[in-house]
DNA sequence: ATCGTATGTTAGTCCATACTAACTCTTAAG
DNA sequence: CTTAAGAGTTAGTATGGACTAACATACGAT
């Protein structure tokens, strides 16, 4: 007897404004921690007033893209998640294309992709992906969702989570702040680089790391934005 | 004593919405005939109601981008023309890039460029242009304005203007209707193709042309959308 | 010179999206 | 338990941009 109501499975591409799309993406990102996306957090991420977020959440809810629990936060619906993942796919493929084919620096592409992601057709994005050999990660190490919305969502540790003496492979870095990316690049921190924690000051103090033989001090804010995968210190020689 | 009022010379990029930019482009195009852009013509071109155009013209006028003569039409100001030409440059470079580097057909790119032109940064467009060797014409034969707004604005004849027996080189074709472009492609009509008028029915009837040895009948609507440069029929053998 | 039609504008409405100010919940400290 | 701070919402306003309906103008045909 329990009949599924006749709800649409997908939002028609183009039915959403660029603004609405960016909200969905922000909510998707905030939700990764398990908790629903908090109004103020979304507002801070998008640089708008909390009241504006309340308004948009109502609109997105009316469209069936989010579930809003009053005073609690928002979660994407199935449909909302699909739309968010499609947008994220567009964003990351565009970033990859700009870096690989047009010589942009990894610190310049987020901003550009942030605008192009709304105007680029699926056709264009798929052609870019094909031209690059269907990459699975963007220039910052972020996984690219497949066209049917599958993405590796495993939680990663950051350098701030490592113990002294641990060695780790950099998997991914936060890409929002281009100055931060230039700072990382100057130290050789990029996806696949190997970092070793040499020291940690107490009370959440700076972390001393070794990258390519050089030592660097990273503040907690920076360290927690570099995501890594600890490397088991094997004693056997390679192979 | 006549001091030039302190008017801005350029619109700050990003100060204009995509909508406003499209209006400027439409006005630029309509103005090419010498007459100011008529409200209804702009409305028809953009597919919106005339009343909406009246409204936008007032906004653009307030921004110093057009001169509006009530009940007469609109002309771009210096600043408006600059903005329009920059947009057109972006549009045409994007079209060229999509065709040359991503394998799009010439019938698919106008629509895509129509959206991307608003989000693409100058940096991106210049990188695309550089990657293509700074093309001077888009895939439809339209001239690409330089980054400082210089463009070849000479008026062209169309096939509908040719006399029987005349031979001409196709310079440019109208690119708005993708079905029309496929129709042309099927006949081999593209920039640089040679066409010869074999016959013309009276009273604005269809034109019979020869392209690559094959005869085709073109209605006036089609013939007047293919722009050509008559070729002087030289009798001497080539070189 | 008049007038009707095509062209254009104004008035009024709507929606998306932002803002500020003022109010209401929730929750952690005491 | 109470309560105040912080988080979130509502109300009211603004702007861009679109629409329809109603009104105004220009101009070619008579
Ligand atoms: Mn965006
Ligand atoms: Mn990225
Ligand atoms: Mn456009
Ligand atoms: Mn074109």
Tab-separated table of C-alpha atoms in Angstrom, chain B residues 11-213:
chain	number	residue	atom	x	y	z
B	11	UNK	CA	32.486	49.795	-17.651
B	12	UNK	CA	34.163	47.764	-14.979
B	13	UNK	CA	34.064	44.148	-16.132
B	14	UNK	CA	31.501	42.326	-14.054
B	15	UNK	CA	29.527	45.478	-13.354
B	16	UNK	CA	27.014	44.397	-15.971
B	17	UNK	CA	24.648	41.487	-15.680
B	18	UNK	CA	24.586	38.929	-18.444
B	19	UNK	CA	21.197	40.223	-19.513
B	20	UNK	CA	22.438	43.778	-19.873
B	21	UNK	CA	25.407	42.527	-21.900
B	22	UNK	CA	23.126	40.678	-24.306
B	23	UNK	CA	21.069	43.816	-24.844
B	24	UNK	CA	24.204	45.788	-25.693
B	25	UNK	CA	25.203	43.149	-28.211
B	26	UNK	CA	21.747	43.166	-29.758
B	27	UNK	CA	21.753	46.951	-30.012
B	28	UNK	CA	25.217	46.874	-31.543
B	29	UNK	CA	24.042	44.464	-34.201
B	30	UNK	CA	20.870	46.332	-35.031
B	31	UNK	CA	22.724	49.600	-35.246
B	32	UNK	CA	24.995	48.307	-37.996
B	33	UNK	CA	22.434	49.376	-40.575
B	34	UNK	CA	22.979	53.017	-39.593
B	35	UNK	CA	19.628	53.486	-37.896
B	36	UNK	CA	19.295	53.425	-34.111
B	37	UNK	CA	18.148	50.090	-32.698
B	38	UNK	CA	14.359	49.864	-32.668
B	39	UNK	CA	12.681	48.632	-29.515
B	40	UNK	CA	10.620	46.004	-31.280
B	41	UNK	CA	13.577	44.736	-33.237
B	42	UNK	CA	15.633	44.272	-30.089
B	43	UNK	CA	12.673	42.570	-28.463
B	44	UNK	CA	12.266	40.196	-31.388
B	45	UNK	CA	15.976	39.378	-31.482
B	46	UNK	CA	16.135	38.608	-27.781
B	47	UNK	CA	12.730	36.957	-27.648
B	48	UNK	CA	11.265	39.220	-24.995
B	49	UNK	CA	8.395	41.682	-24.803
B	50	UNK	CA	8.879	45.218	-26.143
B	51	UNK	CA	7.902	46.642	-22.786
B	52	UNK	CA	10.823	44.838	-21.198
B	53	UNK	CA	13.164	46.432	-23.695
B	54	UNK	CA	11.877	49.910	-22.828
B	55	UNK	CA	12.680	49.155	-19.231
B	56	UNK	CA	16.172	47.893	-19.914
B	57	UNK	CA	16.953	50.823	-22.189
B	58	UNK	CA	16.263	53.141	-19.305
B	59	UNK	CA	18.605	51.185	-17.062
B	60	UNK	CA	21.333	51.126	-19.718
B	61	UNK	CA	20.820	54.824	-20.275
B	62	UNK	CA	21.189	55.501	-16.574
B	63	UNK	CA	24.490	53.573	-16.723
B	64	UNK	CA	25.668	55.718	-19.618
B	65	UNK	CA	25.788	52.828	-22.062
B	66	UNK	CA	23.148	53.940	-24.549
B	67	UNK	CA	21.515	57.121	-25.758
B	68	UNK	CA	17.797	56.688	-25.951
B	69	UNK	CA	15.658	58.963	-28.089
B	70	UNK	CA	12.112	58.475	-26.938
B	71	UNK	CA	9.966	56.689	-29.534
B	72	UNK	CA	12.980	56.645	-31.874
B	73	UNK	CA	15.381	53.994	-30.698
B	74	UNK	CA	18.701	53.530	-28.944
B	75	UNK	CA	22.324	54.019	-29.908
B	76	UNK	CA	25.319	52.802	-27.993
B	77	UNK	CA	27.534	55.385	-26.341
B	78	UNK	CA	31.276	55.051	-26.617
B	79	UNK	CA	31.285	53.093	-23.412
B	80	UNK	CA	28.394	50.929	-24.541
B	81	UNK	CA	30.123	50.128	-27.803
B	82	UNK	CA	33.303	49.145	-25.990
B	83	UNK	CA	31.377	46.813	-23.714
B	84	UNK	CA	29.522	45.310	-26.683
B	85	UNK	CA	32.706	44.729	-28.651
B	86	UNK	CA	34.390	43.077	-25.713
B	87	UNK	CA	31.433	40.753	-25.359
B	88	UNK	CA	31.453	39.982	-29.061
B	89	UNK	CA	35.168	39.245	-28.877
B	90	UNK	CA	34.556	36.795	-26.067
B	91	UNK	CA	31.674	35.176	-27.949
B	92	UNK	CA	33.605	34.664	-31.152
B	93	UNK	CA	36.800	33.444	-29.564
B	94	UNK	CA	34.834	30.962	-27.508
B	95	UNK	CA	33.045	29.718	-30.627
B	96	UNK	CA	36.347	29.336	-32.411
B	97	UNK	CA	37.873	27.455	-29.510
B	98	UNK	CA	34.948	25.077	-29.191
B	99	UNK	CA	35.103	24.205	-32.878
B	100	UNK	CA	38.865	23.971	-33.197
B	101	UNK	CA	39.840	22.431	-29.900
B	102	UNK	CA	36.822	20.526	-28.696
B	103	UNK	CA	35.353	19.246	-31.901
B	104	UNK	CA	32.017	21.034	-31.760
B	105	UNK	CA	30.119	21.543	-34.992
B	106	UNK	CA	29.665	25.112	-36.243
B	107	UNK	CA	25.957	24.667	-35.737
B	108	UNK	CA	26.291	23.970	-32.015
B	109	UNK	CA	28.558	26.690	-30.719
B	110	UNK	CA	26.461	29.845	-30.827
B	111	UNK	CA	24.158	28.686	-28.079
B	112	UNK	CA	27.006	27.533	-25.880
B	113	UNK	CA	28.979	30.742	-26.419
B	114	UNK	CA	25.874	32.761	-25.687
B	115	UNK	CA	26.089	31.537	-22.097
B	116	UNK	CA	29.831	31.208	-21.610
B	117	UNK	CA	30.567	34.711	-22.896
B	118	UNK	CA	29.201	36.137	-19.662
B	119	UNK	CA	31.206	33.995	-17.287
B	120	UNK	CA	34.527	33.745	-19.074
B	121	UNK	CA	37.236	36.037	-17.738
B	122	UNK	CA	39.389	38.139	-20.020
B	123	UNK	CA	42.286	35.958	-18.952
B	124	UNK	CA	40.520	32.814	-20.156
B	125	UNK	CA	39.502	34.344	-23.438
B	126	UNK	CA	43.000	35.593	-24.126
B	127	UNK	CA	44.435	32.177	-23.366
B	128	UNK	CA	41.993	30.604	-25.770
B	129	UNK	CA	42.871	33.171	-28.415
B	130	UNK	CA	46.572	32.541	-27.905
B	131	UNK	CA	46.055	28.767	-28.106
B	132	UNK	CA	44.420	29.284	-31.507
B	133	UNK	CA	47.084	31.679	-32.776
B	134	UNK	CA	44.906	34.768	-32.377
B	135	UNK	CA	42.268	34.069	-34.988
B	136	UNK	CA	40.686	37.015	-36.761
B	137	UNK	CA	37.423	35.332	-37.692
B	138	UNK	CA	35.040	32.978	-35.966
B	139	UNK	CA	33.752	29.696	-37.466
B	140	UNK	CA	30.960	31.560	-39.264
B	141	UNK	CA	33.288	34.085	-40.831
B	142	UNK	CA	32.471	36.896	-38.409
B	143	UNK	CA	35.412	39.171	-37.615
B	144	UNK	CA	36.770	38.996	-34.072
B	145	UNK	CA	37.250	42.437	-32.522
B	146	UNK	CA	40.712	43.031	-31.083
B	147	UNK	CA	41.037	43.372	-27.336
B	148	UNK	CA	41.001	47.126	-27.725
B	149	UNK	CA	37.806	47.094	-29.659
B	150	UNK	CA	38.837	47.365	-33.292
B	151	UNK	CA	36.797	45.378	-35.757
B	152	UNK	CA	36.277	45.317	-39.492
B	153	UNK	CA	32.780	46.693	-39.860
B	154	UNK	CA	32.453	46.833	-43.625
B	155	UNK	CA	29.002	46.053	-44.939
B	156	UNK	CA	28.738	42.951	-46.996
B	157	UNK	CA	26.523	41.940	-49.881
B	158	UNK	CA	24.510	38.778	-49.613
B	159	UNK	CA	23.808	36.199	-52.262
B	160	UNK	CA	20.416	37.885	-52.639
B	161	UNK	CA	22.225	40.995	-53.883
B	162	UNK	CA	24.123	39.248	-56.670
B	163	UNK	CA	23.213	39.372	-60.336
B	164	UNK	CA	22.845	36.299	-62.507
B	165	UNK	CA	26.239	35.111	-63.694
B	166	UNK	CA	28.173	36.644	-60.836
B	167	UNK	CA	30.658	34.590	-58.932
B	168	UNK	CA	31.411	35.345	-55.291
B	169	UNK	CA	33.408	34.125	-52.346
B	170	UNK	CA	31.407	33.353	-49.203
B	171	UNK	CA	32.726	35.557	-46.415
B	172	UNK	CA	30.313	34.956	-43.616
B	173	UNK	CA	27.032	33.316	-42.730
B	174	UNK	CA	24.391	34.064	-40.177
B	175	UNK	CA	24.969	31.822	-37.177
B	176	UNK	CA	21.822	32.081	-35.085
B	177	UNK	CA	19.881	29.159	-36.457
B	178	UNK	CA	21.651	25.845	-36.190
B	179	UNK	CA	19.292	24.153	-38.612
B	180	UNK	CA	20.167	26.777	-41.195
B	181	UNK	CA	23.861	26.109	-40.615
B	182	UNK	CA	23.397	22.401	-41.192
B	183	UNK	CA	21.474	23.183	-44.363
B	184	UNK	CA	24.341	25.332	-45.597
B	185	UNK	CA	26.939	22.765	-44.626
B	186	UNK	CA	25.101	20.116	-46.619
B	187	UNK	CA	25.497	22.286	-49.724
B	188	UNK	CA	29.120	23.109	-49.029
B	189	UNK	CA	28.374	26.738	-48.272
B	190	UNK	CA	30.887	27.964	-45.730
B	191	UNK	CA	33.374	30.809	-45.456
B	192	UNK	CA	35.703	30.807	-48.466
B	193	UNK	CA	33.494	28.618	-50.597
B	194	UNK	CA	32.853	29.918	-54.106
B	195	UNK	CA	29.293	30.326	-55.297
B	196	UNK	CA	27.978	31.353	-58.681
B	197	UNK	CA	24.501	32.656	-59.360
B	198	UNK	CA	23.078	30.584	-62.207
B	199	UNK	CA	19.567	31.962	-62.226
B	200	UNK	CA	17.125	34.133	-60.378
B	201	UNK	CA	13.378	33.824	-60.459
B	202	UNK	CA	11.600	37.190	-60.802
B	203	UNK	CA	9.689	38.961	-58.037
B	204	UNK	CA	12.179	38.054	-55.328
B	205	UNK	CA	11.934	34.416	-56.211
B	206	UNK	CA	14.488	31.756	-55.372
B	207	UNK	CA	18.085	32.046	-56.535
B	208	UNK	CA	19.762	29.155	-58.265
B	209	UNK	CA	23.410	28.849	-57.383
B	210	UNK	CA	26.274	26.561	-58.156
B	211	UNK	CA	28.550	25.407	-55.361
B	212	UNK	CA	31.283	22.827	-55.935
B	213	UNK	CA	29.695	21.926	-59.229
